mmCIF file of C-alpha atoms in Angstrom:
data_model
loop_
_atom_site.group_PDB
_atom_site.id
_atom_site.type_symbol
_atom_site.label_atom_id
_atom_site.label_comp_id
_atom_site.label_asym_id
_atom_site.label_seq_id
_atom_site.Cartn_x
_atom_site.Cartn_y
_atom_site.Cartn_z
ATOM 1 C CA PHE A 16 -373.328 128.751 97.870
ATOM 2 C CA ARG A 17 -374.541 132.179 98.975
ATOM 3 C CA LEU A 18 -376.170 130.750 102.094
ATOM 4 C CA LEU A 19 -373.031 128.927 103.196
ATOM 5 C CA GLN A 20 -370.892 131.959 102.572
ATOM 6 C CA THR A 21 -373.268 134.141 104.598
ATOM 7 C CA MET A 22 -373.272 131.704 107.518
ATOM 8 C CA LYS A 23 -369.491 131.637 107.649
ATOM 9 C CA ALA A 24 -369.335 135.416 107.498
ATOM 10 C CA ASN A 25 -371.836 135.799 110.347
ATOM 11 C CA GLN A 26 -369.804 133.440 112.515
ATOM 12 C CA SER A 27 -366.724 135.580 112.032
ATOM 13 C CA ARG A 28 -368.648 138.782 112.869
ATOM 14 C CA ASN A 29 -369.797 137.363 116.208
ATOM 15 C CA ARG A 30 -366.204 137.292 117.463
ATOM 16 C CA PRO A 31 -365.269 140.821 118.512
ATOM 17 C CA ASP A 32 -361.882 139.665 119.803
ATOM 18 C CA LEU A 33 -360.573 139.221 116.249
ATOM 19 C CA THR A 34 -358.743 141.895 114.344
ATOM 20 C CA LEU A 35 -359.714 143.135 110.919
ATOM 21 C CA ASP A 36 -357.054 140.980 109.265
ATOM 22 C CA GLN A 37 -358.296 137.892 111.058
ATOM 23 C CA HIS A 38 -361.875 138.673 110.053
ATOM 24 C CA GLU A 39 -360.754 139.052 106.463
ATOM 25 C CA GLU A 40 -358.873 135.741 106.607
ATOM 26 C CA LEU A 41 -361.923 133.920 107.954
ATOM 27 C CA ARG A 42 -364.104 135.524 105.318
ATOM 28 C CA TRP A 43 -361.707 134.358 102.581
ATOM 29 C CA LYS A 44 -361.641 130.806 103.960
ATOM 30 C CA ALA A 45 -365.428 130.761 104.025
ATOM 31 C CA HIS A 46 -365.467 131.852 100.416
ATOM 32 C CA LEU A 47 -363.099 129.052 99.405
ATOM 33 C CA GLU A 48 -365.082 126.421 101.314
ATOM 34 C CA ALA A 49 -368.330 127.569 99.749
ATOM 35 C CA GLU A 50 -366.761 127.538 96.310
ATOM 36 C CA ALA A 51 -365.371 124.021 96.833
ATOM 37 C CA HIS A 52 -368.738 122.812 98.102
ATOM 38 C CA ALA A 53 -370.466 124.212 95.044
ATOM 39 C CA ALA A 54 -367.881 122.675 92.696
ATOM 40 C CA PHE A 55 -368.013 119.256 94.345
ATOM 41 C CA PRO A 56 -369.626 116.775 91.926
ATOM 42 C CA LYS A 57 -372.814 115.126 93.109
ATOM 43 C CA THR A 58 -372.495 112.131 90.775
ATOM 44 C CA VAL A 59 -369.981 110.625 88.390
ATOM 45 C CA SER A 60 -370.564 108.483 85.307
ATOM 46 C CA LEU A 61 -368.909 105.067 85.452
ATOM 47 C CA ASN A 62 -369.517 103.048 82.271
ATOM 48 C CA LYS A 63 -372.659 105.125 81.611
ATOM 49 C CA VAL A 64 -373.988 104.447 85.118
ATOM 50 C CA HIS A 65 -374.395 107.417 87.467
ATOM 51 C CA ILE A 66 -372.673 106.811 90.787
ATOM 52 C CA PRO A 67 -373.588 109.250 93.585
ATOM 53 C CA LEU A 68 -370.876 110.770 95.781
ATOM 54 C CA TYR A 69 -371.351 111.301 99.511
ATOM 55 C CA LYS A 70 -369.398 113.379 101.984
ATOM 56 C CA TRP A 71 -368.195 112.379 105.412
ATOM 57 C CA ASP A 72 -370.757 114.332 107.453
ATOM 58 C CA GLU A 73 -373.657 113.064 105.378
ATOM 59 C CA LEU A 74 -372.626 109.443 105.858
ATOM 60 C CA ALA A 75 -371.790 109.796 109.554
ATOM 61 C CA SER A 76 -375.296 111.123 110.305
ATOM 62 C CA LEU A 77 -377.164 108.141 108.828
ATOM 63 C CA GLY A 78 -376.760 105.645 111.650
ATOM 64 C CA ARG A 79 -375.444 102.086 111.684
ATOM 65 C CA THR A 80 -378.442 100.297 110.097
ATOM 66 C CA THR A 81 -379.115 102.836 107.348
ATOM 67 C CA LEU A 82 -375.422 103.159 106.582
ATOM 68 C CA SER A 83 -375.023 99.375 106.213
ATOM 69 C CA GLN A 84 -378.007 99.174 103.850
ATOM 70 C CA ARG A 85 -376.754 102.080 101.762
ATOM 71 C CA ALA A 86 -373.324 100.476 101.555
ATOM 72 C CA GLN A 87 -374.832 97.254 100.172
ATOM 73 C CA ASN A 88 -376.868 99.191 97.605
ATOM 74 C CA TYR A 89 -373.792 101.198 96.679
ATOM 75 C CA ARG A 90 -371.774 98.017 96.146
ATOM 76 C CA ASP A 91 -374.517 96.474 93.974
ATOM 77 C CA LEU A 92 -374.729 99.654 91.899
ATOM 78 C CA ILE A 93 -370.984 99.617 91.236
ATOM 79 C CA GLU A 94 -371.103 95.937 90.253
ATOM 80 C CA THR A 95 -373.751 96.709 87.621
ATOM 81 C CA THR A 96 -371.246 98.933 85.816
ATOM 82 C CA GLY A 97 -369.127 95.910 84.876
ATOM 83 C CA SER A 98 -365.957 97.715 85.977
ATOM 84 C CA LYS A 99 -364.893 94.812 88.268
ATOM 85 C CA LEU A 100 -363.729 97.314 90.851
ATOM 86 C CA PHE A 101 -363.862 94.884 93.756
ATOM 87 C CA GLU A 102 -362.018 92.187 91.812
ATOM 88 C CA PHE A 103 -359.029 94.405 91.075
ATOM 89 C CA HIS A 104 -359.110 96.076 94.520
ATOM 90 C CA ARG A 105 -359.719 93.239 96.927
ATOM 91 C CA HIS A 106 -359.130 95.473 99.946
ATOM 92 C CA LEU A 107 -362.346 97.312 99.016
ATOM 93 C CA VAL A 108 -364.592 94.279 99.485
ATOM 94 C CA LEU A 109 -367.520 95.295 101.683
ATOM 95 C CA ARG A 110 -367.933 93.770 105.138
ATOM 96 C CA THR A 111 -371.461 94.559 106.206
ATOM 97 C CA HIS A 112 -370.856 93.617 109.843
ATOM 98 C CA SER A 113 -368.195 96.296 110.290
ATOM 99 C CA SER A 114 -368.642 99.219 112.637
ATOM 100 C CA GLU A 115 -370.109 102.539 111.597
ATOM 101 C CA ASP A 116 -366.752 104.298 111.366
ATOM 102 C CA VAL A 117 -365.347 101.540 109.154
ATOM 103 C CA LEU A 118 -368.344 101.762 106.810
ATOM 104 C CA VAL A 119 -367.918 105.532 106.471
ATOM 105 C CA ARG A 120 -364.267 105.046 105.653
ATOM 106 C CA TRP A 121 -365.202 102.345 103.149
ATOM 107 C CA PHE A 122 -367.496 104.811 101.346
ATOM 108 C CA ILE A 123 -364.808 107.484 101.134
ATOM 109 C CA ASP A 124 -362.204 104.969 100.007
ATOM 110 C CA VAL A 125 -364.393 103.552 97.234
ATOM 111 C CA GLN A 126 -365.384 107.007 96.030
ATOM 112 C CA MET A 127 -361.773 108.189 95.927
ATOM 113 C CA THR A 128 -360.790 105.106 93.930
ATOM 114 C CA ILE A 129 -363.530 105.745 91.383
ATOM 115 C CA THR A 130 -362.874 109.473 91.026
ATOM 116 C CA GLY A 131 -359.142 108.856 90.755
ATOM 117 C CA ALA A 132 -359.721 106.377 87.928
ATOM 118 C CA LEU A 133 -361.900 108.954 86.150
ATOM 119 C CA GLY A 134 -359.225 111.644 86.410
ATOM 120 C CA LEU A 135 -360.881 113.741 89.140
ATOM 121 C CA HIS A 136 -358.185 114.929 91.523
ATOM 122 C CA LEU A 137 -360.181 114.847 94.753
ATOM 123 C CA THR A 138 -358.568 114.541 98.163
ATOM 124 C CA HIS A 139 -359.859 113.330 101.505
ATOM 125 C CA ALA A 140 -360.437 116.927 102.508
ATOM 126 C CA ASP A 141 -362.748 117.384 99.510
ATOM 127 C CA PHE A 142 -364.934 114.600 100.916
ATOM 128 C CA GLY A 143 -364.913 116.268 104.331
ATOM 129 C CA ALA A 144 -362.832 113.604 106.048
ATOM 130 C CA PRO A 145 -361.270 114.761 109.346
ATOM 131 C CA ALA A 146 -357.609 115.653 109.170
ATOM 132 C CA ASN A 147 -356.680 113.484 112.178
ATOM 133 C CA GLU A 148 -357.935 110.228 110.720
ATOM 134 C CA GLY A 149 -354.529 109.184 109.399
ATOM 135 C CA LEU A 150 -355.844 108.505 105.913
ATOM 136 C CA THR A 151 -353.500 107.209 103.233
ATOM 137 C CA PRO A 152 -353.618 108.016 99.496
ATOM 138 C CA ARG A 153 -354.268 104.381 98.641
ATOM 139 C CA GLY A 154 -357.221 104.132 100.992
ATOM 140 C CA PHE A 155 -357.925 103.525 104.617
ATOM 141 C CA ALA A 156 -360.377 100.624 104.402
ATOM 142 C CA SER A 157 -357.461 98.190 104.427
ATOM 143 C CA GLN A 158 -356.222 99.680 107.719
ATOM 144 C CA PHE A 159 -359.337 98.486 109.531
ATOM 145 C CA ALA A 160 -359.637 95.113 107.807
ATOM 146 C CA PRO A 161 -359.092 91.967 109.895
ATOM 147 C CA PRO A 162 -355.848 90.033 109.361
ATOM 148 C CA THR A 163 -357.675 87.166 107.640
ATOM 149 C CA ALA A 164 -359.411 89.447 105.140
ATOM 150 C CA PHE A 165 -358.540 89.748 101.487
ATOM 151 C CA ALA A 166 -355.047 91.112 101.097
ATOM 152 C CA PRO A 167 -354.259 94.017 98.742
ATOM 153 C CA PRO A 168 -353.107 93.033 95.266
ATOM 154 C CA ARG A 169 -349.436 92.099 95.149
ATOM 155 C CA ASP A 170 -346.965 92.964 92.457
ATOM 156 C CA GLU A 171 -345.316 89.578 92.996
ATOM 157 C CA PRO A 172 -346.700 86.240 94.171
ATOM 158 C CA CYS A 173 -346.670 85.495 97.877
ATOM 159 C CA TRP A 174 -344.021 82.804 97.532
ATOM 160 C CA ALA A 175 -341.614 85.313 95.992
ATOM 161 C CA GLN A 176 -341.296 87.202 99.308
ATOM 162 C CA PRO A 177 -339.853 90.330 97.654
ATOM 163 C CA GLN A 178 -338.614 91.930 100.882
ATOM 164 C CA GLN A 179 -336.707 88.871 102.056
ATOM 165 C CA HIS A 180 -335.399 88.311 98.561
ATOM 166 C CA GLN A 181 -334.070 91.870 98.348
ATOM 167 C CA GLN A 182 -332.365 91.518 101.730
ATOM 168 C CA ALA A 183 -330.815 88.216 100.691
ATOM 169 C CA VAL A 184 -329.537 89.727 97.447
ATOM 170 C CA ARG A 185 -328.191 92.775 99.291
ATOM 171 C CA HIS A 186 -326.205 90.674 101.808
ATOM 172 C CA HIS A 187 -325.300 87.856 99.438
ATOM 173 C CA GLU A 188 -321.680 87.491 98.493
ATOM 174 C CA PRO A 189 -320.978 86.077 95.045
ATOM 175 C CA PRO A 190 -319.394 82.628 94.977
ATOM 176 C CA CYS A 191 -315.678 82.206 94.469
ATOM 177 C CA TRP A 192 -316.079 81.147 90.871
ATOM 178 C CA ALA A 193 -317.795 84.449 90.067
ATOM 179 C CA HIS A 194 -314.639 86.460 90.753
ATOM 180 C CA GLU A 195 -312.429 87.268 87.822
ATOM 181 C CA GLN A 196 -309.062 85.504 88.013
ATOM 182 C CA PRO A 197 -305.821 86.736 86.396
ATOM 183 C CA SER A 198 -304.707 84.955 83.289
ATOM 184 C CA SER A 199 -301.938 82.370 83.675
ATOM 185 C CA GLN A 200 -300.124 79.875 81.520
ATOM 186 C CA ASP A 201 -299.447 76.252 82.364
ATOM 187 C CA ALA A 202 -296.427 74.069 81.487
ATOM 188 C CA PHE A 203 -298.019 73.078 78.171
ATOM 189 C CA GLY A 204 -298.459 76.692 76.994
ATOM 190 C CA HIS A 205 -302.215 76.721 77.583
ATOM 191 C CA THR A 206 -303.468 80.087 78.723
ATOM 192 C CA ALA A 207 -306.317 80.201 81.209
ATOM 193 C CA SER A 208 -308.692 82.935 80.085
ATOM 194 C CA ARG A 209 -309.856 85.587 82.522
ATOM 195 C CA GLY A 210 -313.117 85.111 84.334
ATOM 196 C CA GLN A 211 -312.695 81.384 84.848
ATOM 197 C CA PRO A 212 -313.966 79.931 88.117
ATOM 198 C CA CYS A 213 -311.637 79.443 91.050
ATOM 199 C CA TRP A 214 -311.741 75.682 90.823
ATOM 200 C CA SER A 215 -310.268 75.849 87.292
ATOM 201 C CA GLN A 216 -307.335 77.893 88.600
ATOM 202 C CA GLU A 217 -306.789 75.386 91.392
ATOM 203 C CA ASP A 218 -306.881 72.535 88.923
ATOM 204 C CA LEU A 219 -304.362 74.384 86.752
ATOM 205 C CA GLU A 220 -301.966 74.731 89.682
ATOM 206 C CA ASN A 221 -302.318 71.044 90.510
ATOM 207 C CA ARG A 222 -301.558 70.082 86.933
ATOM 208 C CA GLN A 223 -298.490 72.348 86.918
ATOM 209 C CA HIS A 224 -297.219 70.744 90.125
ATOM 210 C CA GLN A 225 -297.751 67.263 88.733
ATOM 211 C CA THR A 226 -295.922 68.195 85.528
ATOM 212 C CA LYS A 227 -292.902 69.464 87.451
ATOM 213 C CA SER A 228 -292.843 66.341 89.614
ATOM 214 C CA GLN A 229 -292.946 64.127 86.562
ATOM 215 C CA SER A 230 -290.108 66.071 84.932
ATOM 216 C CA PHE A 231 -287.879 65.437 87.962
ATOM 217 C CA GLU A 232 -288.729 61.753 88.043
ATOM 218 C CA ARG A 233 -288.169 61.259 84.303
ATOM 219 C CA ARG A 234 -284.920 59.354 83.498
ATOM 220 C CA ASP A 235 -282.963 59.732 80.308
ATOM 221 C CA GLU A 236 -281.168 56.392 80.857
ATOM 222 C CA PRO A 237 -281.989 53.218 82.759
ATOM 223 C CA CYS A 238 -280.596 52.611 86.213
ATOM 224 C CA TRP A 239 -277.891 50.153 85.052
ATOM 225 C CA SER A 240 -276.614 52.745 82.556
ATOM 226 C CA GLN A 241 -276.203 55.286 85.368
ATOM 227 C CA GLN A 242 -274.253 52.690 87.375
ATOM 228 C CA ALA A 243 -271.915 52.108 84.440
ATOM 229 C CA VAL A 244 -271.169 55.812 84.196
ATOM 230 C CA LEU A 245 -270.240 55.925 87.863
ATOM 231 C CA LEU A 246 -267.641 53.198 87.245
ATOM 232 C CA GLN A 247 -265.900 55.289 84.561
ATOM 233 C CA PRO A 248 -262.720 57.204 85.514
ATOM 234 C CA ALA A 249 -263.300 60.759 86.685
ATOM 235 C CA THR A 250 -261.126 62.381 83.989
ATOM 236 C CA GLY A 251 -263.758 64.879 82.847
ATOM 237 C CA ALA A 252 -263.830 63.324 79.373
ATOM 238 C CA PRO A 253 -266.853 61.462 78.062
ATOM 239 C CA PRO A 254 -266.709 57.668 78.256
ATOM 240 C CA PRO A 255 -265.414 55.703 75.274
ATOM 241 C CA GLY A 256 -267.803 55.390 72.388
ATOM 242 C CA ARG A 257 -269.787 58.476 73.442
ATOM 243 C CA THR A 258 -269.347 62.181 72.834
ATOM 244 C CA ALA A 259 -270.379 64.986 75.161
ATOM 245 C CA GLY A 260 -274.068 65.915 74.896
ATOM 246 C CA ALA A 261 -274.815 63.024 72.509
ATOM 247 C CA ARG A 262 -276.431 59.673 73.004
ATOM 248 C CA THR A 263 -275.211 56.604 71.143
ATOM 249 C CA PRO A 264 -277.447 53.732 70.182
ATOM 250 C CA ASP A 265 -275.520 51.342 72.455
ATOM 251 C CA SER A 266 -275.533 53.707 75.444
ATOM 252 C CA ARG A 267 -278.346 51.750 76.960
ATOM 253 C CA GLN A 268 -276.509 48.403 76.576
ATOM 254 C CA PRO A 269 -275.003 46.805 79.701
ATOM 255 C CA PRO A 270 -271.209 47.158 80.126
ATOM 256 C CA ALA A 271 -268.985 44.411 78.831
ATOM 257 C CA PRO A 272 -267.532 42.025 81.415
ATOM 258 C CA GLY A 273 -264.133 43.108 82.712
ATOM 259 C CA GLY A 274 -264.509 46.647 81.434
ATOM 260 C CA ALA A 275 -263.664 48.183 84.783
ATOM 261 C CA LEU A 276 -260.491 46.040 85.167
ATOM 262 C CA ALA A 277 -259.271 46.953 81.687
ATOM 263 C CA THR A 278 -259.753 50.603 82.441
ATOM 264 C CA ARG A 279 -257.739 50.406 85.626
ATOM 265 C CA SER A 280 -254.923 48.513 83.826
ATOM 266 C CA SER A 281 -254.649 51.155 81.111
ATOM 267 C CA GLU A 282 -254.579 53.886 83.750
ATOM 268 C CA ALA A 283 -251.707 52.121 85.605
ATOM 269 C CA ALA A 284 -249.734 51.741 82.333
ATOM 270 C CA SER A 285 -250.178 55.444 81.583
ATOM 271 C CA ILE A 286 -248.893 56.418 85.016
ATOM 272 C CA ALA A 287 -245.833 54.144 84.581
ATOM 273 C CA ARG A 288 -244.988 55.712 81.189
ATOM 274 C CA ARG A 289 -245.224 59.232 82.629
ATOM 275 C CA ALA A 290 -242.968 58.245 85.497
ATOM 276 C CA GLN A 291 -240.421 56.671 83.118
ATOM 277 C CA THR A 292 -240.405 59.762 80.910
ATOM 278 C CA SER A 293 -239.783 61.978 83.886
ATOM 279 C CA THR A 294 -236.867 59.858 84.992
ATOM 280 C CA ILE A 295 -235.295 60.000 81.550
ATOM 281 C CA ALA A 296 -235.668 63.777 81.362
ATOM 282 C CA PHE A 297 -233.841 64.348 84.638
ATOM 283 C CA GLY A 298 -231.401 61.436 84.386
#
C-alpha cells in the first residue's frame, strides 16, 4: 500500500506543468487507488472452498496458453463447491478455444457473479477492467459468445415469445362480444342483461322483428268471416247478433243463404216508410 502510494506521488511530482491543486488531486487519487487495492479481497469462500480472485492486468499478462489452462482449473475448482454455478448461468460456460480477450472477460464475469452472490459489491473497475470495454452489469461473456452457444436463462419458455406476445396484446382489439351492451327488453318482457355478447343482442333484435311480423299476420277471424262483414250495410252499427268489441260464439259460422238479399229488402222497405212519412207530414 505504501509502495503504490509512493509511486503515484512520484509520478505526479515529475510533472512541473501541473499546479498545486492538480498535484493535490493526483495525490488524493493515488491514495484512493492504493486503499482500494489493499482492500481488494484475494480470495472468497464459496461453500467452504477458497476461490481466488484475479484482476484484469494479472490475467492479461499470462498469455493465451497459460490463461486457457488457468481457466480450466478455475472452472473445475468452482464445480467442486457444488454451487452449480454453470448450470444456473449457462452463458458462463467456458469455451477453451476462445481468444485471449474473451478468456479474460470470462474470468472477470465469473468472479463478479460469485462476489455478487456473496454480497460483495464489486464493480468492473474494482477488477481493473478498462472503462471502454462496454461491460454490462450482468456480464460480458455472453457478448462474445457465438450465436449457437448456450443462451442465457429465460424467464419464460422459448415458445412463449414474450416480446411478440406483448406486442400482440398491445395492438389486439377485444372481440365484439367483449364490449358491454346496453340493456334492452324484448316483446316478451325479457330483459337482456348488460355485458352480453353482440351476437345475443342481434338475436334479440331478430326475435323482436319476427314477433312484430307474426302479430301483423295473426287473424282474429277466418277469411270467410271477414268477407261476411264486408257484405254488411255500412251503417256504423255492429252486425246483427254481435255487439261492438265482443265476439259471439257463432261469429265464425258461415253466413246463412240469402242473408244479403234479406238485408237489402229491409233497407228498401225502411226507405219507403221514411218517404211515405215525409209525404204525409207535408201533405
